[in-house]
Amino acid sequence: MQRDIDAFITSSRGPVPFCCLIKPTAHVTRPIHNPSSYQKTTILCHNIDNHPSLFPIIQQAAYNSDSTFVYIASQLPTSVVNTTNNIRIINHNTMTTEEYSNLLATADIALIMGHDTTATIAAQAFLTTNTKNAPLVVSPDTPLEQHASLVIDVDNNTDAFAHALMQPLPPRPQVNDTRMSTTTLVNRLGSGEFKHKTPLLNVNLMTRAYQDAQRRLFLFDYDGTLTPIVSNPDDAKPTPALLDYLQRLCNDPRNTVWVVSGRDQATLESWLGKHVRGLGLSAEHGSFMKQPESEWINMLAQHGDSMAAWQNTALDVFQRFTMETPGTVVEQKKASITWHYRNALDPQHALAQCEACYQALQKAIDPSLVDILRGKMNLEVRSRLVNKGNVVSRIKQSVNPDWILCAGDDRTDEDMFHALPHASAWCVHIGPQEKETAAKWSIPSSEQFVDCIGQLATHKTMNRPAL
């Protein structure tokens, strides 16, 4: 069994999953506290870092209990950590496989939220390791839902989560010979049968957190985030509604708003800077920055010679493939060069050419100087001296926010998400839920995301149901 668990844990991506151990008294009707009982219950909560609304519930449980709460996590909101002496944190990177397995085996209740692969792995590990038929609570539409004592949609029903902490739970249902072995689940996960799904953005929950915050930071990509992707990049101008929302956000002294784009300085200044007072701008993935009501700063000014070396080579490669692929064009900026094949006359040929061009660039340019990125119908070469992650880290440090909304749709935006791992950041990927992303939330389209910005800007409830 231990060999299977070792293989199971090491096959999952990343370190031991986030979990929270609560050690209260057992099966009681008020929050996990019963002084007449000497039996202790261990409740295992997993994936609650993706659900900020659950923190206050567990926080209240800790306050009302003399039990010890041990959180196994890489990060946790300061408000929770400092609330009570009953909470102790253990870094999950320091846990061994044996320690994690022992925690699963001894748990009396497991609440495992979410639909991602990590949640599935944690649930299966609990089912495999825990032999006392302890209750299991999961999110709806998860692969192991049939083994659960209770299914809770925590995005829309946090009261049910609170009830699960206070009331006795039934044991797991008996499912005849359908529980997978650890090795089988790992194989099924590897086959892509359980595809990753990023949770849809809970707009109402985000809005409530926004209204409670005092130092808010907005970090927006442009193309594909604030406007739809279009065939002709010059047609992606901001709508009057978007400009109005951005201005309303900038008018609030508690807000700091930045657009962090791959677009050049002139375009961002013409489309946004001239129309929205108080808006910060970052062009070409952080190569140029402009504080509100100030001049542009070249973040690469001291690196001119090294930039010229790879730019000339990349331009030669792109021009060769443009000649061979009708309908494609090269876009040259000061810190990056992009080959666009969205309007290629032969799309299938263009896809093959993209791969060939990618290989040619890898051979021709020193990889220590540039990143070569496959985008949405384009191939981009950019300097490694700056990226969007560096930009948002610099901005965040200057603002010290207690609430962040960061949104993007493309590969370059993943750098922003990776730079904002803490719980106060609402990182949102614009696009399908199935796309792999470091963002904690998703929303299907830029139009829907602009609607969300409008809700925050006006503090009004949207007419249609929240996502």
GROMACS .gro file of C-alpha atoms in nm:
model
  467
    1MET     CA    1   0.000   0.000   0.000
    2GLN     CA    2   0.273   0.249   0.093
    3ARG     CA    3   0.446   0.178  -0.238
    4ASP     CA    4   0.126   0.265  -0.423
    5ILE     CA    5   0.084   0.587  -0.228
    6ASP     CA    6   0.446   0.685  -0.297
    7ALA     CA    7   0.390   0.634  -0.668
    8PHE     CA    8   0.059   0.814  -0.649
    9ILE     CA    9   0.194   1.123  -0.475
   10THR     CA   10   0.510   1.151  -0.682
   11SER     CA   11   0.311   1.118  -1.003
   12SER     CA   12   0.097   1.422  -0.920
   13ARG     CA   13   0.212   1.762  -1.032
   14GLY     CA   14   0.368   1.978  -0.764
   15PRO     CA   15   0.414   1.926  -0.392
   16VAL     CA   16   0.177   1.762  -0.147
   17PRO     CA   17  -0.160   1.932  -0.195
   18PHE     CA   18  -0.283   2.214   0.026
   19CYS     CA   19  -0.483   2.084   0.317
   20CYS     CA   20  -0.605   2.199   0.654
   21LEU     CA   21  -0.629   1.976   0.957
   22ILE     CA   22  -0.886   2.060   1.218
   23LYS     CA   23  -0.880   1.864   1.542
   24PRO     CA   24  -1.212   1.913   1.721
   25THR     CA   25  -1.438   1.690   1.925
   26ALA     CA   26  -1.655   1.445   1.738
   27HIS     CA   27  -2.010   1.456   1.601
   28VAL     CA   28  -2.163   1.753   1.778
   29THR     CA   29  -2.439   2.002   1.700
   30ARG     CA   30  -2.253   2.323   1.767
   31PRO     CA   31  -1.922   2.425   1.611
   32ILE     CA   32  -1.682   2.137   1.673
   33HIS     CA   33  -1.677   2.174   2.050
   34ASN     CA   34  -1.805   1.943   2.320
   35PRO     CA   35  -1.633   1.963   2.661
   36SER     CA   36  -1.800   1.644   2.781
   37SER     CA   37  -1.628   1.436   2.515
   38TYR     CA   38  -1.265   1.332   2.525
   39GLN     CA   39  -1.263   1.181   2.177
   40LYS     CA   40  -1.090   1.395   1.919
   41THR     CA   41  -1.188   1.406   1.554
   42THR     CA   42  -0.955   1.502   1.271
   43ILE     CA   43  -1.120   1.688   0.984
   44LEU     CA   44  -0.916   1.719   0.666
   45CYS     CA   45  -0.998   2.017   0.441
   46HIS     CA   46  -0.836   2.035   0.099
   47ASN     CA   47  -0.835   2.305  -0.173
   48ILE     CA   48  -0.995   2.574   0.038
   49ASP     CA   49  -0.730   2.823  -0.075
   50ASN     CA   50  -0.924   2.843  -0.402
   51HIS     CA   51  -1.238   2.938  -0.210
   52PRO     CA   52  -1.174   3.252   0.000
   53SER     CA   53  -1.532   3.251   0.132
   54LEU     CA   54  -1.453   2.937   0.335
   55PHE     CA   55  -1.176   3.099   0.540
   56PRO     CA   56  -1.408   3.301   0.765
   57ILE     CA   57  -1.615   2.989   0.833
   58ILE     CA   58  -1.316   2.789   0.953
   59GLN     CA   59  -1.188   3.101   1.127
   60GLN     CA   60  -1.511   3.118   1.329
   61ALA     CA   61  -1.487   2.748   1.406
   62ALA     CA   62  -1.136   2.800   1.543
   63TYR     CA   63  -1.254   3.090   1.753
   64ASN     CA   64  -1.535   2.884   1.908
   65SER     CA   65  -1.320   2.579   1.978
   66ASP     CA   66  -1.038   2.489   2.214
   67SER     CA   67  -0.910   2.246   1.952
   68THR     CA   68  -0.595   2.284   1.745
   69PHE     CA   69  -0.615   2.380   1.377
   70VAL     CA   70  -0.310   2.269   1.180
   71TYR     CA   71  -0.293   2.407   0.826
   72ILE     CA   72  -0.076   2.228   0.571
   73ALA     CA   73  -0.023   2.495   0.307
   74SER     CA   74   0.224   2.701   0.112
   75GLN     CA   75   0.031   3.022   0.178
   76LEU     CA   76  -0.259   3.135   0.393
   77PRO     CA   77  -0.431   3.474   0.438
   78THR     CA   78  -0.284   3.673   0.724
   79SER     CA   79  -0.631   3.747   0.860
   80VAL     CA   80  -0.682   3.377   0.925
   81VAL     CA   81  -0.338   3.307   1.066
   82ASN     CA   82  -0.353   3.588   1.321
   83THR     CA   83  -0.710   3.529   1.436
   84THR     CA   84  -0.650   3.268   1.703
   85ASN     CA   85  -0.373   3.083   1.878
   86ASN     CA   86  -0.548   2.759   1.782
   87ILE     CA   87  -0.411   2.785   1.427
   88ARG     CA   88  -0.068   2.649   1.340
   89ILE     CA   89   0.087   2.634   0.991
   90ILE     CA   90   0.305   2.364   0.839
   91ASN     CA   91   0.470   2.419   0.502
   92HIS     CA   92   0.355   2.138   0.275
   93ASN     CA   93   0.693   2.135   0.100
   94THR     CA   94   0.847   1.996   0.418
   95MET     CA   95   0.607   1.698   0.441
   96THR     CA   96   0.719   1.352   0.343
   97THR     CA   97   0.495   1.109   0.157
   98GLU     CA   98   0.470   0.898   0.471
   99GLU     CA   99   0.358   1.195   0.682
  100TYR     CA  100   0.094   1.289   0.428
  101SER     CA  101  -0.031   0.931   0.403
  102ASN     CA  102  -0.057   0.909   0.781
  103LEU     CA  103  -0.267   1.225   0.791
  104LEU     CA  104  -0.506   1.080   0.535
  105ALA     CA  105  -0.524   0.747   0.714
  106THR     CA  106  -0.609   0.897   1.053
  107ALA     CA  107  -0.861   1.160   0.936
  108ASP     CA  108  -1.217   1.112   1.055
  109ILE     CA  109  -1.374   1.345   0.799
  110ALA     CA  110  -1.241   1.481   0.468
  111LEU     CA  111  -1.376   1.789   0.291
  112ILE     CA  112  -1.207   1.809  -0.049
  113MET     CA  113  -1.325   2.100  -0.263
  114GLY     CA  114  -1.265   2.176  -0.629
  115HIS     CA  115  -1.262   2.008  -0.969
  116ASP     CA  116  -0.892   2.017  -1.052
  117THR     CA  117  -0.658   1.722  -1.083
  118THR     CA  118  -0.504   1.789  -0.743
  119ALA     CA  119  -0.843   1.758  -0.572
  120THR     CA  120  -0.910   1.429  -0.751
  121ILE     CA  121  -0.571   1.295  -0.644
  122ALA     CA  122  -0.629   1.399  -0.282
  123ALA     CA  123  -0.974   1.237  -0.275
  124GLN     CA  124  -0.847   0.912  -0.423
  125ALA     CA  125  -0.553   0.907  -0.184
  126PHE     CA  126  -0.796   0.952   0.106
  127LEU     CA  127  -1.020   0.670  -0.021
  128THR     CA  128  -0.722   0.440  -0.068
  129THR     CA  129  -0.542   0.519   0.256
  130ASN     CA  130  -0.832   0.569   0.497
  131THR     CA  131  -0.970   0.227   0.593
  132LYS     CA  132  -1.233   0.330   0.852
  133ASN     CA  133  -1.498   0.446   0.603
  134ALA     CA  134  -1.468   0.806   0.721
  135PRO     CA  135  -1.710   1.056   0.563
  136LEU     CA  136  -1.597   1.232   0.244
  137VAL     CA  137  -1.734   1.567   0.120
  138VAL     CA  138  -1.657   1.679  -0.237
  139SER     CA  139  -1.764   1.935  -0.497
  140PRO     CA  140  -2.033   1.840  -0.752
  141ASP     CA  141  -1.944   1.680  -1.087
  142THR     CA  142  -1.611   1.541  -0.968
  143PRO     CA  143  -1.482   1.197  -1.074
  144LEU     CA  144  -1.521   1.047  -0.724
  145GLU     CA  145  -1.858   1.198  -0.637
  146GLN     CA  146  -2.020   0.854  -0.608
  147HIS     CA  147  -1.798   0.777  -0.306
  148ALA     CA  148  -1.895   1.095  -0.117
  149SER     CA  149  -2.112   1.120   0.193
  150LEU     CA  150  -2.210   1.471   0.091
  151VAL     CA  151  -2.170   1.694  -0.218
  152ILE     CA  152  -2.135   2.070  -0.160
  153ASP     CA  153  -2.118   2.348  -0.419
  154VAL     CA  154  -1.908   2.585  -0.208
  155ASP     CA  155  -1.909   2.856  -0.476
  156ASN     CA  156  -2.283   2.903  -0.428
  157ASN     CA  157  -2.361   2.747  -0.088
  158THR     CA  158  -2.110   2.824   0.184
  159ASP     CA  159  -2.374   2.756   0.448
  160ALA     CA  160  -2.358   2.388   0.358
  161PHE     CA  161  -1.985   2.389   0.429
  162ALA     CA  162  -2.045   2.549   0.769
  163HIS     CA  163  -2.315   2.290   0.839
  164ALA     CA  164  -2.073   2.008   0.754
  165LEU     CA  165  -1.834   2.137   1.020
  166MET     CA  166  -2.108   2.150   1.284
  167GLN     CA  167  -2.323   1.840   1.222
  168PRO     CA  168  -2.252   1.464   1.216
  169LEU     CA  169  -2.194   1.329   0.867
  170PRO     CA  170  -2.297   0.986   0.736
  171PRO     CA  171  -2.026   0.737   0.640
  172ARG     CA  172  -1.922   0.695   0.281
  173PRO     CA  173  -2.166   0.500   0.063
  174GLN     CA  174  -2.077   0.143  -0.020
  175VAL     CA  175  -1.993   0.129  -0.390
  176ASN     CA  176  -1.937  -0.227  -0.508
  177ASP     CA  177  -1.588  -0.275  -0.650
  178THR     CA  178  -1.584   0.058  -0.832
  179ARG     CA  179  -1.318   0.231  -0.629
  180MET     CA  180  -1.005   0.267  -0.834
  181SER     CA  181  -0.666   0.160  -0.715
  182THR     CA  182  -0.412   0.437  -0.681
  183THR     CA  183  -0.215   0.314  -0.980
  184THR     CA  184  -0.529   0.295  -1.194
  185LEU     CA  185  -0.627   0.652  -1.108
  186VAL     CA  186  -0.281   0.780  -1.190
  187ASN     CA  187  -0.301   0.611  -1.530
  188ARG     CA  188  -0.646   0.759  -1.593
  189LEU     CA  189  -0.530   1.104  -1.492
  190GLY     CA  190  -0.234   1.072  -1.726
  191SER     CA  191  -0.460   0.971  -2.013
  192GLY     CA  192  -0.645   1.303  -1.993
  193GLU     CA  193  -0.978   1.141  -1.903
  194PHE     CA  194  -1.023   1.387  -1.617
  195LYS     CA  195  -0.940   1.713  -1.787
  196HIS     CA  196  -0.835   2.010  -1.580
  197LYS     CA  197  -1.110   2.269  -1.532
  198THR     CA  198  -1.046   2.610  -1.385
  199PRO     CA  199  -1.344   2.723  -1.173
  200LEU     CA  200  -1.566   2.991  -1.325
  201LEU     CA  201  -1.522   3.330  -1.165
  202ASN     CA  202  -1.766   3.392  -0.880
  203VAL     CA  203  -1.842   3.756  -0.957
  204ASN     CA  204  -2.056   3.825  -0.650
  205LEU     CA  205  -1.792   3.682  -0.416
  206MET     CA  206  -1.519   3.887  -0.586
  207THR     CA  207  -1.734   4.201  -0.564
  208ARG     CA  208  -1.792   4.157  -0.191
  209ALA     CA  209  -1.418   4.118  -0.131
  210TYR     CA  210  -1.354   4.425  -0.346
  211GLN     CA  211  -1.596   4.639  -0.147
  212ASP     CA  212  -1.426   4.540   0.179
  213ALA     CA  213  -1.074   4.622   0.055
  214GLN     CA  214  -0.891   4.952   0.104
  215ARG     CA  215  -0.593   4.921  -0.133
  216ARG     CA  216  -0.705   4.761  -0.458
  217LEU     CA  217  -0.484   4.683  -0.754
  218PHE     CA  218  -0.608   4.610  -1.107
  219LEU     CA  219  -0.375   4.450  -1.363
  220PHE     CA  220  -0.528   4.398  -1.708
  221ASP     CA  221  -0.393   4.251  -2.026
  222TYR     CA  222  -0.546   4.421  -2.332
  223ASP     CA  223  -0.602   4.204  -2.641
  224GLY     CA  224  -0.831   3.911  -2.562
  225THR     CA  225  -0.902   4.048  -2.214
  226LEU     CA  226  -1.041   4.400  -2.244
  227THR     CA  227  -1.127   4.353  -2.612
  228PRO     CA  228  -1.192   4.042  -2.824
  229ILE     CA  229  -0.923   3.896  -3.046
  230VAL     CA  230  -0.983   4.022  -3.401
  231SER     CA  231  -0.831   3.945  -3.741
  232ASN     CA  232  -0.697   4.297  -3.783
  233PRO     CA  233  -0.520   4.417  -3.465
  234ASP     CA  234  -0.598   4.779  -3.554
  235ASP     CA  235  -0.969   4.702  -3.509
  236ALA     CA  236  -0.934   4.612  -3.141
  237LYS     CA  237  -1.002   4.964  -3.014
  238PRO     CA  238  -1.166   5.004  -2.671
  239THR     CA  239  -1.541   5.054  -2.654
  240PRO     CA  240  -1.689   5.366  -2.492
  241ALA     CA  241  -1.826   5.143  -2.214
  242LEU     CA  242  -1.480   5.002  -2.137
  243LEU     CA  243  -1.327   5.351  -2.123
  244ASP     CA  244  -1.605   5.461  -1.890
  245TYR     CA  245  -1.550   5.164  -1.658
  246LEU     CA  246  -1.174   5.221  -1.646
  247GLN     CA  247  -1.224   5.590  -1.569
  248ARG     CA  248  -1.469   5.509  -1.289
  249LEU     CA  249  -1.220   5.267  -1.136
  250CYS     CA  250  -0.938   5.522  -1.161
  251ASN     CA  251  -1.156   5.787  -0.997
  252ASP     CA  252  -1.172   5.585  -0.675
  253PRO     CA  253  -0.871   5.681  -0.459
  254ARG     CA  254  -0.858   5.327  -0.320
  255ASN     CA  255  -0.785   5.187  -0.667
  256THR     CA  256  -0.464   5.158  -0.868
  257VAL     CA  257  -0.531   5.052  -1.228
  258TRP     CA  258  -0.276   4.931  -1.484
  259VAL     CA  259  -0.300   4.789  -1.834
  260VAL     CA  260  -0.006   4.551  -1.889
  261SER     CA  261   0.001   4.472  -2.260
  262GLY     CA  262   0.216   4.348  -2.542
  263ARG     CA  263   0.102   4.648  -2.745
  264ASP     CA  264   0.344   4.929  -2.828
  265GLN     CA  265   0.356   5.261  -2.647
  266ALA     CA  266   0.190   5.467  -2.919
  267THR     CA  267  -0.114   5.240  -2.941
  268LEU     CA  268  -0.171   5.225  -2.566
  269GLU     CA  269  -0.130   5.601  -2.534
  270SER     CA  270  -0.367   5.672  -2.824
  271TRP     CA  271  -0.637   5.421  -2.728
  272LEU     CA  272  -0.622   5.443  -2.348
  273GLY     CA  273  -0.384   5.701  -2.205
  274LYS     CA  274  -0.548   5.998  -2.376
  275HIS     CA  275  -0.893   5.896  -2.260
  276VAL     CA  276  -0.852   5.761  -1.906
  277ARG     CA  277  -0.698   5.985  -1.641
  278GLY     CA  278  -0.502   5.808  -1.369
  279LEU     CA  279  -0.436   5.490  -1.569
  280GLY     CA  280  -0.094   5.322  -1.556
  281LEU     CA  281   0.038   5.169  -1.880
  282SER     CA  282   0.296   4.900  -1.952
  283ALA     CA  283   0.391   4.835  -2.315
  284GLU     CA  284   0.564   4.544  -2.484
  285HIS     CA  285   0.535   4.305  -2.190
  286GLY     CA  286   0.697   4.545  -1.945
  287SER     CA  287   0.969   4.688  -2.166
  288PHE     CA  288   0.819   5.035  -2.122
  289MET     CA  289   0.623   5.171  -1.826
  290LYS     CA  290   0.428   5.491  -1.777
  291GLN     CA  291   0.295   5.600  -1.440
  292PRO     CA  292  -0.027   5.804  -1.454
  293GLU     CA  293   0.032   6.159  -1.576
  294SER     CA  294   0.405   6.100  -1.636
  295GLU     CA  295   0.646   6.011  -1.917
  296TRP     CA  296   0.734   5.668  -2.054
  297ILE     CA  297   1.035   5.490  -1.903
  298ASN     CA  298   1.244   5.251  -2.113
  299MET     CA  299   1.318   4.955  -1.888
  300LEU     CA  300   1.570   4.818  -2.140
  301ALA     CA  301   1.766   5.135  -2.211
  302GLN     CA  302   2.094   4.992  -2.084
  303HIS     CA  303   2.065   4.671  -2.290
  304GLY     CA  304   2.065   4.813  -2.645
  305ASP     CA  305   2.356   4.610  -2.787
  306SER     CA  306   2.232   4.270  -2.668
  307MET     CA  307   1.884   4.352  -2.797
  308ALA     CA  308   2.007   4.437  -3.145
  309ALA     CA  309   2.194   4.107  -3.178
  310TRP     CA  310   1.891   3.880  -3.146
  311GLN     CA  311   1.645   4.119  -3.310
  312ASN     CA  312   1.832   4.116  -3.640
  313THR     CA  313   1.848   3.737  -3.641
  314ALA     CA  314   1.480   3.694  -3.550
  315LEU     CA  315   1.374   3.943  -3.815
  316ASP     CA  316   1.568   3.755  -4.083
  317VAL     CA  317   1.400   3.425  -3.989
  318PHE     CA  318   1.052   3.577  -3.976
  319GLN     CA  319   1.093   3.753  -4.310
  320ARG     CA  320   1.198   3.427  -4.475
  321PHE     CA  321   0.888   3.247  -4.347
  322THR     CA  322   0.668   3.542  -4.445
  323MET     CA  323   0.788   3.509  -4.804
  324GLU     CA  324   0.706   3.136  -4.796
  325THR     CA  325   0.363   3.178  -4.630
  326PRO     CA  326   0.128   3.420  -4.811
  327GLY     CA  327  -0.100   3.624  -4.587
  328THR     CA  328   0.136   3.633  -4.290
  329VAL     CA  329   0.296   3.950  -4.157
  330VAL     CA  330   0.577   4.054  -3.924
  331GLU     CA  331   0.519   4.305  -3.644
  332GLN     CA  332   0.838   4.461  -3.512
  333LYS     CA  333   0.842   4.646  -3.180
  334LYS     CA  334   1.126   4.786  -2.976
  335ALA     CA  335   1.159   4.484  -2.745
  336SER     CA  336   0.989   4.203  -2.938
  337ILE     CA  337   0.914   4.075  -3.288
  338THR     CA  338   0.598   3.881  -3.375
  339TRP     CA  339   0.501   3.676  -3.680
  340HIS     CA  340   0.122   3.672  -3.732
  341TYR     CA  341  -0.038   3.395  -3.937
  342ARG     CA  342  -0.406   3.447  -3.847
  343ASN     CA  343  -0.483   3.568  -4.202
  344ALA     CA  344  -0.268   3.314  -4.387
  345LEU     CA  345  -0.418   3.207  -4.721
  346ASP     CA  346  -0.354   2.841  -4.638
  347PRO     CA  347  -0.415   2.787  -4.263
  348GLN     CA  348  -0.291   2.428  -4.259
  349HIS     CA  349   0.030   2.524  -4.433
  350ALA     CA  350   0.069   2.815  -4.190
  351LEU     CA  351   0.046   2.580  -3.890
  352ALA     CA  352   0.322   2.363  -4.034
  353GLN     CA  353   0.527   2.673  -4.109
  354CYS     CA  354   0.481   2.796  -3.753
  355GLU     CA  355   0.640   2.482  -3.616
  356ALA     CA  356   0.924   2.501  -3.869
  357CYS     CA  357   0.978   2.868  -3.786
  358TYR     CA  358   0.985   2.788  -3.415
  359GLN     CA  359   1.255   2.527  -3.470
  360ALA     CA  360   1.456   2.766  -3.688
  361LEU     CA  361   1.444   3.038  -3.422
  362GLN     CA  362   1.559   2.796  -3.152
  363LYS     CA  363   1.863   2.705  -3.357
  364ALA     CA  364   1.947   3.061  -3.461
  365ILE     CA  365   1.915   3.257  -3.134
  366ASP     CA  366   2.084   3.212  -2.797
  367PRO     CA  367   1.803   3.091  -2.564
  368SER     CA  368   1.952   3.284  -2.273
  369LEU     CA  369   1.861   3.609  -2.450
  370VAL     CA  370   1.499   3.555  -2.553
  371ASP     CA  371   1.174   3.371  -2.498
  372ILE     CA  372   1.012   3.220  -2.807
  373LEU     CA  373   0.638   3.205  -2.745
  374ARG     CA  374   0.354   3.041  -2.935
  375GLY     CA  375   0.054   3.273  -2.904
  376LYS     CA  376  -0.293   3.291  -3.056
  377MET     CA  377  -0.214   3.249  -3.426
  378ASN     CA  378   0.128   3.408  -3.382
  379LEU     CA  379   0.487   3.337  -3.290
  380GLU     CA  380   0.671   3.591  -3.080
  381VAL     CA  381   1.034   3.648  -2.985
  382ARG     CA  382   1.083   3.876  -2.686
  383SER     CA  383   1.367   3.975  -2.457
  384ARG     CA  384   1.414   3.770  -2.142
  385LEU     CA  385   1.527   4.082  -1.958
  386VAL     CA  386   1.165   4.176  -1.884
  387ASN     CA  387   0.825   4.009  -1.874
  388LYS     CA  388   0.480   4.079  -1.736
  389GLY     CA  389   0.563   3.896  -1.416
  390ASN     CA  390   0.846   4.138  -1.340
  391VAL     CA  391   0.613   4.430  -1.408
  392VAL     CA  392   0.333   4.322  -1.176
  393SER     CA  393   0.580   4.236  -0.901
  394ARG     CA  394   0.722   4.587  -0.921
  395ILE     CA  395   0.377   4.747  -0.922
  396LYS     CA  396   0.250   4.529  -0.637
  397GLN     CA  397   0.547   4.619  -0.421
  398SER     CA  398   0.478   4.991  -0.467
  399VAL     CA  399   0.104   4.960  -0.391
  400ASN     CA  400   0.105   4.696  -0.114
  401PRO     CA  401  -0.256   4.601  -0.199
  402ASP     CA  402  -0.502   4.401   0.011
  403TRP     CA  403  -0.705   4.303  -0.299
  404ILE     CA  404  -0.583   4.231  -0.654
  405LEU     CA  405  -0.763   4.156  -0.980
  406CYS     CA  406  -0.529   4.031  -1.252
  407ALA     CA  407  -0.666   3.913  -1.587
  408GLY     CA  408  -0.521   3.781  -1.911
  409ASP     CA  409  -0.580   3.533  -2.190
  410ASP     CA  410  -0.245   3.438  -2.340
  411ARG     CA  411   0.080   3.262  -2.260
  412THR     CA  412   0.253   3.589  -2.170
  413ASP     CA  413  -0.010   3.655  -1.903
  414GLU     CA  414   0.085   3.338  -1.716
  415ASP     CA  415   0.392   3.528  -1.594
  416MET     CA  416   0.156   3.766  -1.414
  417PHE     CA  417  -0.040   3.483  -1.254
  418HIS     CA  418   0.278   3.313  -1.133
  419ALA     CA  419   0.392   3.641  -0.976
  420LEU     CA  420   0.068   3.668  -0.774
  421PRO     CA  421   0.021   3.338  -0.589
  422HIS     CA  422  -0.124   3.476  -0.266
  423ALA     CA  423  -0.487   3.445  -0.164
  424SER     CA  424  -0.572   3.817  -0.198
  425ALA     CA  425  -0.515   3.798  -0.576
  426TRP     CA  426  -0.809   3.719  -0.803
  427CYS     CA  427  -0.620   3.586  -1.106
  428VAL     CA  428  -0.861   3.530  -1.395
  429HIS     CA  429  -0.793   3.351  -1.723
  430ILE     CA  430  -1.008   3.469  -2.014
  431GLY     CA  431  -1.104   3.164  -2.219
  432PRO     CA  432  -1.217   2.804  -2.185
  433GLN     CA  433  -1.205   2.634  -1.845
  434GLU     CA  434  -1.012   2.340  -1.992
  435LYS     CA  435  -0.706   2.545  -2.082
  436GLU     CA  436  -0.411   2.489  -1.849
  437THR     CA  437  -0.339   2.805  -1.651
  438ALA     CA  438  -0.190   2.927  -1.326
  439ALA     CA  439  -0.498   3.145  -1.271
  440LYS     CA  440  -0.741   3.035  -1.000
  441TRP     CA  441  -1.048   3.148  -1.193
  442SER     CA  442  -1.173   3.165  -1.551
  443ILE     CA  443  -1.436   3.348  -1.751
  444PRO     CA  444  -1.530   3.249  -2.107
  445SER     CA  445  -1.496   3.578  -2.298
  446SER     CA  446  -1.359   3.931  -2.285
  447GLU     CA  447  -1.713   4.067  -2.316
  448GLN     CA  448  -1.816   3.891  -1.995
  449PHE     CA  449  -1.503   4.009  -1.820
  450VAL     CA  450  -1.571   4.371  -1.916
  451ASP     CA  451  -1.918   4.324  -1.766
  452CYS     CA  452  -1.746   4.221  -1.441
  453ILE     CA  453  -1.532   4.535  -1.449
  454GLY     CA  454  -1.850   4.733  -1.497
  455GLN     CA  455  -2.002   4.575  -1.187
  456LEU     CA  456  -1.700   4.669  -0.980
  457ALA     CA  457  -1.693   5.020  -1.124
  458THR     CA  458  -2.059   5.088  -1.052
  459HIS     CA  459  -2.109   4.867  -0.743
  460LYS     CA  460  -2.431   4.735  -0.888
  461THR     CA  461  -2.550   4.375  -0.910
  462MET     CA  462  -2.555   4.232  -1.258
  463ASN     CA  463  -2.897   4.143  -1.396
  464ARG     CA  464  -2.786   3.801  -1.511
  465PRO     CA  465  -2.678   3.535  -1.259
  466ALA     CA  466  -2.317   3.547  -1.142
  467LEU     CA  467  -2.082   3.301  -1.303
   0.00000   0.00000   0.00000
